[in-house]
Coordinates of C-alpha atoms in Angstrom, one line a residue:
Chain A
X24 CA 55.5 21.5 -43.0
X25 CA 57.3 20.1 -40.0
X26 CA 58.8 17.5 -42.2
X27 CA 60.4 20.1 -44.5
X28 CA 61.9 22.1 -41.9
X29 CA 63.5 19.0 -40.3
X30 CA 64.8 18.0 -43.6
X31 CA 66.2 21.3 -44.7
X32 CA 69.6 21.3 -42.8
X33 CA 70.2 17.8 -44.3
X34 CA 69.3 18.8 -47.8
X35 CA 71.6 21.7 -48.0
X36 CA 74.5 19.5 -47.0
X37 CA 77.3 19.3 -49.8
X38 CA 76.7 15.4 -49.9
X39 CA 73.1 15.7 -51.2
X40 CA 74.1 17.7 -54.3
X41 CA 71.9 16.5 -57.3
X42 CA 70.0 14.3 -54.8
X43 CA 66.9 14.5 -56.6
X44 CA 68.6 13.4 -59.8
X45 CA 70.4 10.7 -58.2
X46 CA 67.3 9.3 -56.7
X47 CA 65.4 9.4 -60.3
X48 CA 68.4 7.5 -61.6
X49 CA 68.1 4.9 -58.8
X50 CA 64.6 4.2 -60.2
X51 CA 66.2 3.6 -63.7
X52 CA 64.9 6.9 -65.3
X53 CA 67.0 7.1 -68.4
X54 CA 66.7 10.8 -69.1
X55 CA 67.8 11.6 -65.5
X56 CA 70.8 9.3 -66.1
X57 CA 71.8 11.4 -69.0
X58 CA 71.4 14.6 -67.1
X59 CA 73.7 13.4 -64.4
X60 CA 76.2 12.0 -67.2
X61 CA 76.4 15.6 -68.6
X62 CA 77.1 17.2 -65.3
X63 CA 80.1 14.9 -64.6
X64 CA 81.3 13.6 -67.7
X65 CA 83.9 16.2 -68.4
X66 CA 85.3 16.3 -65.0
X67 CA 85.6 12.3 -65.2
X68 CA 87.0 12.3 -68.5
X69 CA 89.8 14.8 -67.5
X70 CA 90.7 12.7 -64.3
X71 CA 90.8 9.6 -66.9
X72 CA 93.1 11.6 -69.2
X73 CA 95.5 12.7 -66.3
X74 CA 95.7 9.1 -64.9
X75 CA 96.0 7.1 -68.1
X76 CA 97.6 9.6 -70.6
X77 CA 95.5 8.3 -73.4
X78 CA 92.4 9.6 -75.0
X79 CA 91.0 6.0 -75.8
X80 CA 91.8 4.6 -72.6
X81 CA 90.3 7.5 -70.8
X82 CA 87.1 7.1 -72.8
X83 CA 86.9 3.5 -72.1
X84 CA 87.4 3.8 -68.5
X85 CA 85.0 6.7 -68.1
X86 CA 82.2 4.7 -70.0
X87 CA 82.8 1.7 -67.8
X88 CA 82.8 3.8 -64.7
X89 CA 79.4 5.5 -65.6
X90 CA 77.9 2.0 -66.5
X91 CA 79.1 0.7 -63.2
X92 CA 77.8 3.6 -61.3
X93 CA 74.4 3.5 -62.7
X94 CA 74.1 -0.2 -62.2
X95 CA 75.4 0.1 -58.5
X96 CA 73.7 3.3 -57.7
X97 CA 71.7 1.7 -54.9
X98 CA 74.9 1.1 -53.0
X99 CA 75.4 4.9 -53.1
X100 CA 74.1 6.1 -49.8
X101 CA 75.3 9.7 -49.7
X102 CA 78.3 9.2 -47.5
X103 CA 80.0 11.6 -49.8
X104 CA 79.0 13.8 -52.8
X105 CA 78.0 11.7 -56.0
X106 CA 80.7 13.4 -57.7
X107 CA 83.4 12.0 -55.0
X108 CA 81.8 8.7 -55.3
X109 CA 81.9 8.6 -59.1
X110 CA 85.4 10.0 -59.1
X111 CA 86.5 7.2 -57.0
X112 CA 85.2 4.6 -59.3
X113 CA 87.0 6.4 -62.3
X114 CA 90.3 6.4 -60.3
X115 CA 90.1 2.9 -59.0
X116 CA 89.4 1.6 -62.7
X117 CA 92.2 3.7 -64.0
X118 CA 94.6 2.1 -61.5
X119 CA 93.4 -1.2 -62.3
X120 CA 93.8 -0.6 -65.8
X121 CA 97.4 0.5 -65.4
X122 CA 98.2 -2.4 -63.3
X123 CA 96.8 -4.7 -66.0
X124 CA 99.2 -3.0 -68.4
X125 CA 102.0 -3.6 -65.9
X126 CA 102.6 0.1 -65.8
X127 CA 104.1 1.4 -62.4
X128 CA 101.7 3.3 -60.4
X129 CA 104.2 4.4 -57.8
X130 CA 107.9 5.2 -58.2
X131 CA 109.9 1.9 -58.3
X132 CA 113.2 2.9 -56.5
X133 CA 113.7 2.4 -52.7
X134 CA 112.4 5.4 -51.1
X135 CA 112.3 4.9 -47.3
X136 CA 115.4 7.0 -46.6
X137 CA 114.5 10.0 -48.8
X138 CA 112.3 11.5 -46.3
X139 CA 115.0 13.5 -44.3
X140 CA 116.3 14.8 -47.5
X141 CA 113.0 16.9 -48.1
X142 CA 113.7 19.4 -45.1
X143 CA 115.3 22.2 -46.8
X144 CA 112.5 23.9 -48.7
X145 CA 113.2 24.1 -52.3
X146 CA 112.5 27.3 -54.2
X147 CA 109.9 26.6 -56.9
X148 CA 109.4 28.9 -59.7
X149 CA 106.2 27.3 -60.4
X150 CA 103.3 29.6 -59.8
X151 CA 102.7 29.3 -63.5
X152 CA 100.2 26.4 -63.9
X153 CA 101.2 26.0 -67.4
X154 CA 104.7 25.2 -66.4
X155 CA 103.3 22.5 -63.8
X156 CA 101.3 20.9 -66.5
X157 CA 104.4 20.4 -68.5
X158 CA 106.3 19.3 -65.7
X159 CA 103.8 16.6 -64.8
X160 CA 103.8 15.6 -68.2
X161 CA 107.6 15.1 -68.1
X162 CA 107.5 12.9 -64.8
X163 CA 108.9 9.4 -65.1
X164 CA 106.4 6.6 -65.1
X165 CA 105.0 5.9 -61.6
X166 CA 105.5 9.4 -60.5
X167 CA 102.6 11.0 -62.3
X168 CA 99.6 9.2 -60.5
X169 CA 100.7 10.1 -57.0
X170 CA 101.2 13.8 -57.9
X171 CA 97.8 13.7 -59.7
X172 CA 96.1 12.1 -56.8
X173 CA 97.5 14.6 -54.1
X174 CA 97.8 17.8 -55.9
X175 CA 95.1 17.8 -58.4
X176 CA 92.4 15.2 -57.2
X177 CA 92.9 16.7 -53.7
X178 CA 93.2 13.1 -52.1
X179 CA 94.9 12.7 -48.8
X180 CA 97.5 9.9 -48.1
X181 CA 94.9 7.8 -46.5
X182 CA 92.8 7.8 -49.5
X183 CA 96.0 7.4 -51.9
X184 CA 97.0 4.3 -49.9
X185 CA 93.6 2.8 -50.5
X186 CA 93.5 3.5 -54.0
X187 CA 97.1 2.3 -54.6
X188 CA 97.2 -0.4 -52.2
X189 CA 100.2 1.0 -50.2
X190 CA 100.4 2.2 -46.7
X191 CA 99.8 5.7 -45.6
X192 CA 103.6 6.2 -44.8
X193 CA 104.6 4.9 -48.1
X194 CA 102.2 7.2 -49.8
X195 CA 103.8 10.1 -47.9
X196 CA 107.5 9.1 -48.8
X197 CA 106.5 8.4 -52.4
X198 CA 104.7 11.7 -52.8
X199 CA 107.7 13.8 -51.2
X200 CA 110.0 11.9 -53.8
X201 CA 107.7 12.5 -56.8
X202 CA 107.3 16.1 -55.7
X203 CA 111.0 16.6 -55.6
X204 CA 111.4 15.4 -59.0
X205 CA 108.5 17.5 -60.2
X206 CA 110.2 20.6 -58.7
X207 CA 113.5 19.8 -60.3
X208 CA 111.9 19.5 -63.6
X209 CA 110.1 22.6 -63.3
X210 CA 113.1 24.5 -62.4
X211 CA 115.0 23.4 -65.2
X212 CA 112.3 24.4 -67.7
Chain B
X15 CA 101.3 21.9 -47.2
X16 CA 103.7 24.5 -48.7
X17 CA 102.6 27.3 -51.1
X18 CA 103.5 25.3 -54.2
X19 CA 101.0 22.5 -53.1
X20 CA 98.4 25.2 -52.2
X21 CA 98.6 27.0 -55.3
X22 CA 98.2 24.0 -57.4
X23 CA 95.3 22.7 -55.3
X24 CA 93.6 25.9 -55.5
X25 CA 94.0 26.1 -59.3
X26 CA 93.2 22.3 -59.8
X27 CA 90.2 23.1 -62.1
X28 CA 92.6 24.6 -64.7
X29 CA 94.0 21.1 -65.2
X30 CA 90.7 20.2 -66.7
X31 CA 91.5 21.1 -70.3
X32 CA 90.0 18.2 -72.3
X33 CA 86.4 18.1 -73.3
X34 CA 84.8 14.7 -73.6
X35 CA 83.1 13.4 -76.8
X36 CA 79.8 13.3 -75.1
X37 CA 77.5 11.7 -77.7
X38 CA 79.9 9.1 -78.6
X39 CA 80.5 8.0 -75.1
X40 CA 76.9 8.2 -74.2
X41 CA 75.8 5.8 -77.0
X42 CA 78.2 3.2 -75.6
X43 CA 77.1 3.7 -72.1
X44 CA 73.3 3.5 -73.0
X45 CA 74.0 0.6 -75.1
X46 CA 75.6 -1.3 -72.1
X47 CA 72.7 -0.2 -69.8
X48 CA 70.0 -1.4 -72.2
X49 CA 71.7 -4.7 -72.8
X50 CA 72.1 -5.6 -69.1
X51 CA 68.7 -4.5 -67.5
X52 CA 65.9 -6.1 -69.3
X53 CA 67.5 -9.6 -69.2
X54 CA 66.1 -11.0 -65.9
X55 CA 63.6 -8.6 -64.4
X56 CA 60.6 -8.5 -66.7
X57 CA 60.1 -12.2 -66.4
X58 CA 59.3 -12.0 -62.7
X59 CA 57.4 -8.8 -63.1
X60 CA 54.7 -10.4 -65.0
X61 CA 52.3 -11.9 -62.7
X62 CA 51.0 -14.6 -65.1
X63 CA 54.6 -16.0 -65.5
X64 CA 54.9 -15.9 -61.8
X65 CA 51.8 -18.0 -61.3
X66 CA 53.0 -20.3 -64.1
X67 CA 56.3 -20.8 -62.7
X68 CA 54.8 -21.5 -59.1
X69 CA 52.3 -24.1 -60.6
X70 CA 55.2 -25.8 -62.4
X71 CA 57.1 -25.9 -59.4
X72 CA 54.3 -27.3 -57.3
X73 CA 53.6 -29.9 -60.0
X74 CA 57.2 -30.9 -60.0
X75 CA 57.4 -31.1 -56.3
X76 CA 54.1 -33.0 -56.1
X77 CA 55.4 -35.3 -58.8
X78 CA 58.6 -36.0 -56.9
X79 CA 57.0 -36.8 -53.5
X80 CA 54.4 -38.9 -55.2
X81 CA 57.0 -41.1 -57.2
X82 CA 59.1 -41.2 -53.8
X83 CA 56.0 -42.5 -51.7
X84 CA 54.3 -44.5 -54.4
X85 CA 57.4 -46.0 -55.9
X86 CA 58.9 -47.0 -52.7
X87 CA 55.9 -48.5 -51.3
X88 CA 55.7 -50.9 -54.3
X89 CA 59.3 -51.7 -54.0
X90 CA 59.0 -52.6 -50.3
X91 CA 55.9 -54.7 -51.0
X92 CA 57.8 -56.6 -53.7
X93 CA 61.1 -57.0 -51.5
X94 CA 59.2 -58.0 -48.5
X95 CA 57.2 -60.8 -50.4
X96 CA 60.5 -62.1 -51.7
X97 CA 61.7 -61.8 -48.3
X98 CA 58.8 -63.6 -46.8
X99 CA 59.4 -66.5 -49.1
X100 CA 63.1 -66.7 -48.4
X101 CA 62.3 -66.3 -44.6
X102 CA 59.8 -69.1 -44.6
X103 CA 62.1 -71.5 -46.5
X104 CA 65.2 -70.9 -44.4
X105 CA 63.2 -70.7 -41.0
X106 CA 61.7 -74.1 -41.5
X107 CA 65.1 -75.5 -42.5
X108 CA 66.9 -73.8 -39.3
X109 CA 64.3 -74.8 -36.9
X110 CA 64.2 -78.4 -38.1
X111 CA 68.0 -78.6 -37.7
X112 CA 68.1 -76.9 -34.4
X113 CA 65.7 -79.5 -33.1
X114 CA 67.7 -82.2 -34.5
X115 CA 70.7 -80.9 -32.6
X116 CA 68.8 -80.4 -29.5
X117 CA 67.3 -83.9 -29.6
X118 CA 70.6 -85.6 -30.4
X119 CA 71.7 -87.8 -27.5
X120 CA 75.2 -87.9 -28.5
X121 CA 75.8 -84.1 -27.7
X122 CA 76.8 -82.9 -24.3
X123 CA 74.9 -80.0 -22.8
X124 CA 77.9 -77.8 -23.2
X125 CA 78.2 -78.5 -26.8
X126 CA 74.5 -77.6 -27.2
X127 CA 74.6 -74.2 -25.4
X128 CA 77.7 -73.2 -27.4
X129 CA 75.8 -74.0 -30.5
X130 CA 72.8 -72.2 -29.3
X131 CA 74.7 -69.1 -28.4
X132 CA 76.1 -69.0 -31.9
X133 CA 72.5 -69.4 -33.2
X134 CA 71.4 -66.4 -31.0
X135 CA 74.3 -64.2 -32.3
X136 CA 73.2 -64.9 -35.9
X137 CA 69.6 -64.3 -34.8
X138 CA 70.6 -60.8 -33.4
X139 CA 72.4 -60.1 -36.8
X140 CA 69.4 -61.2 -38.7
X141 CA 67.0 -58.9 -36.6
X142 CA 69.4 -56.0 -37.5
X143 CA 69.1 -56.9 -41.3
X144 CA 65.4 -56.9 -41.0
X145 CA 65.4 -53.3 -39.5
X146 CA 67.8 -52.3 -42.3
X147 CA 65.3 -53.8 -44.7
X148 CA 62.4 -51.6 -43.4
X149 CA 64.7 -48.6 -43.7
X150 CA 64.8 -49.5 -47.4
X151 CA 68.6 -49.1 -47.6
X152 CA 69.7 -50.8 -50.9
X153 CA 67.3 -53.8 -50.8
X154 CA 69.1 -56.0 -52.8
X155 CA 72.4 -56.0 -50.7
X156 CA 70.3 -56.4 -47.4
X157 CA 68.6 -59.4 -49.0
X158 CA 71.8 -61.0 -49.8
X159 CA 73.0 -60.5 -46.3
X160 CA 70.1 -62.2 -44.9
X161 CA 70.4 -65.2 -47.1
X162 CA 74.2 -65.5 -46.2
X163 CA 72.9 -65.1 -42.4
X164 CA 70.7 -68.1 -43.1
X165 CA 73.3 -70.1 -44.9
X166 CA 75.7 -69.5 -42.0
X167 CA 73.2 -71.0 -39.7
X168 CA 72.6 -74.1 -41.7
X169 CA 76.4 -74.6 -42.2
X170 CA 76.9 -74.2 -38.5
X171 CA 74.2 -76.9 -38.0
X172 CA 75.4 -79.1 -40.8
X173 CA 78.9 -79.1 -39.5
X174 CA 77.9 -80.0 -36.0
X175 CA 75.8 -82.9 -37.2
X176 CA 79.0 -83.9 -39.5
X177 CA 81.0 -83.9 -36.5
X178 CA 78.6 -86.1 -34.3
X179 CA 78.3 -88.5 -37.3
X180 CA 82.1 -88.6 -37.9
X181 CA 82.8 -89.3 -34.1
X182 CA 80.2 -92.1 -34.3
X183 CA 82.1 -93.5 -37.4
X184 CA 85.3 -93.4 -35.5
X185 CA 84.0 -95.1 -32.8
X186 CA 82.7 -97.8 -35.0
X187 CA 86.0 -98.2 -36.9
X188 CA 87.8 -98.3 -33.7
X189 CA 85.6 -101.0 -32.6
X190 CA 86.4 -103.0 -35.7
X191 CA 89.9 -102.8 -35.5
X192 CA 89.9 -104.1 -32.0

């Protein structure tokens, strides 16, 4: 009884979501693997689609990510949720895939001096999510990833820096530049 | 974070508009997982195979050590027999000639001690070669070095004796011309 009382606050921690399932998967239980897959596959597939802009590439990357996650599940120690851990694998694999294809993952132009230009707040007529989706779709190569990572995946600039292999300050300036472009596009729609 | 950013982050789930082809993707994932897993583990999980592998390893090790010990002992025996023969032959030759030099009345004490110090040097070298021989380092080469050591000694003695004889001859010739 005492054990259960002590464990309770830990078990309710968000990081331990689907812990029982994850533990079963760690011991190679294949039906648990499928259960976990079903829970996360759509979310991961959508991340892949956003990052890669291709149905086939997204499918390949998500498959690879699940295989890699199940094989390396023992290194998952509940430092984050399972979903966040898996999402990081999908994002890392997507970025590597883009780099292999030599597609830009960050805007190419020089960006350091653009930060001050952002200060006057631009009015955005963008409360319509549909418009935002179209706007993101129209962003030039290299802008899309940083917008996706910050706005939709909810990553902060430290995480984006790690994923894209750039510094935190570069991530900030690149993001502001990309956001400016997005606002321009949405306003022109 | 401005309102625009907040609004998008709050509605991020609306961006999940696609549905994955679950069965198709799972087929590939399970195929990959099946291919990789059974490869290594089951072999070592079987206790019979574990014992067999251990036995094989032990046999291999025993064989290797046995060969090392037995093989090398035969080799050293053979080499030391050969060495013994060579040793006997040259030792008698050297000691005979050393005696000749020592007993030679035509040599000064200085020449004798100089000659003997040379011989001592070669003796020391010979001792080192014998130690080397025991360490079993490339027998053939050590053996050759021992032989050449002996040859040097004999050459040294022969040269000395030649010198003595030459000087004798010169003296005789000199006497004749006068």
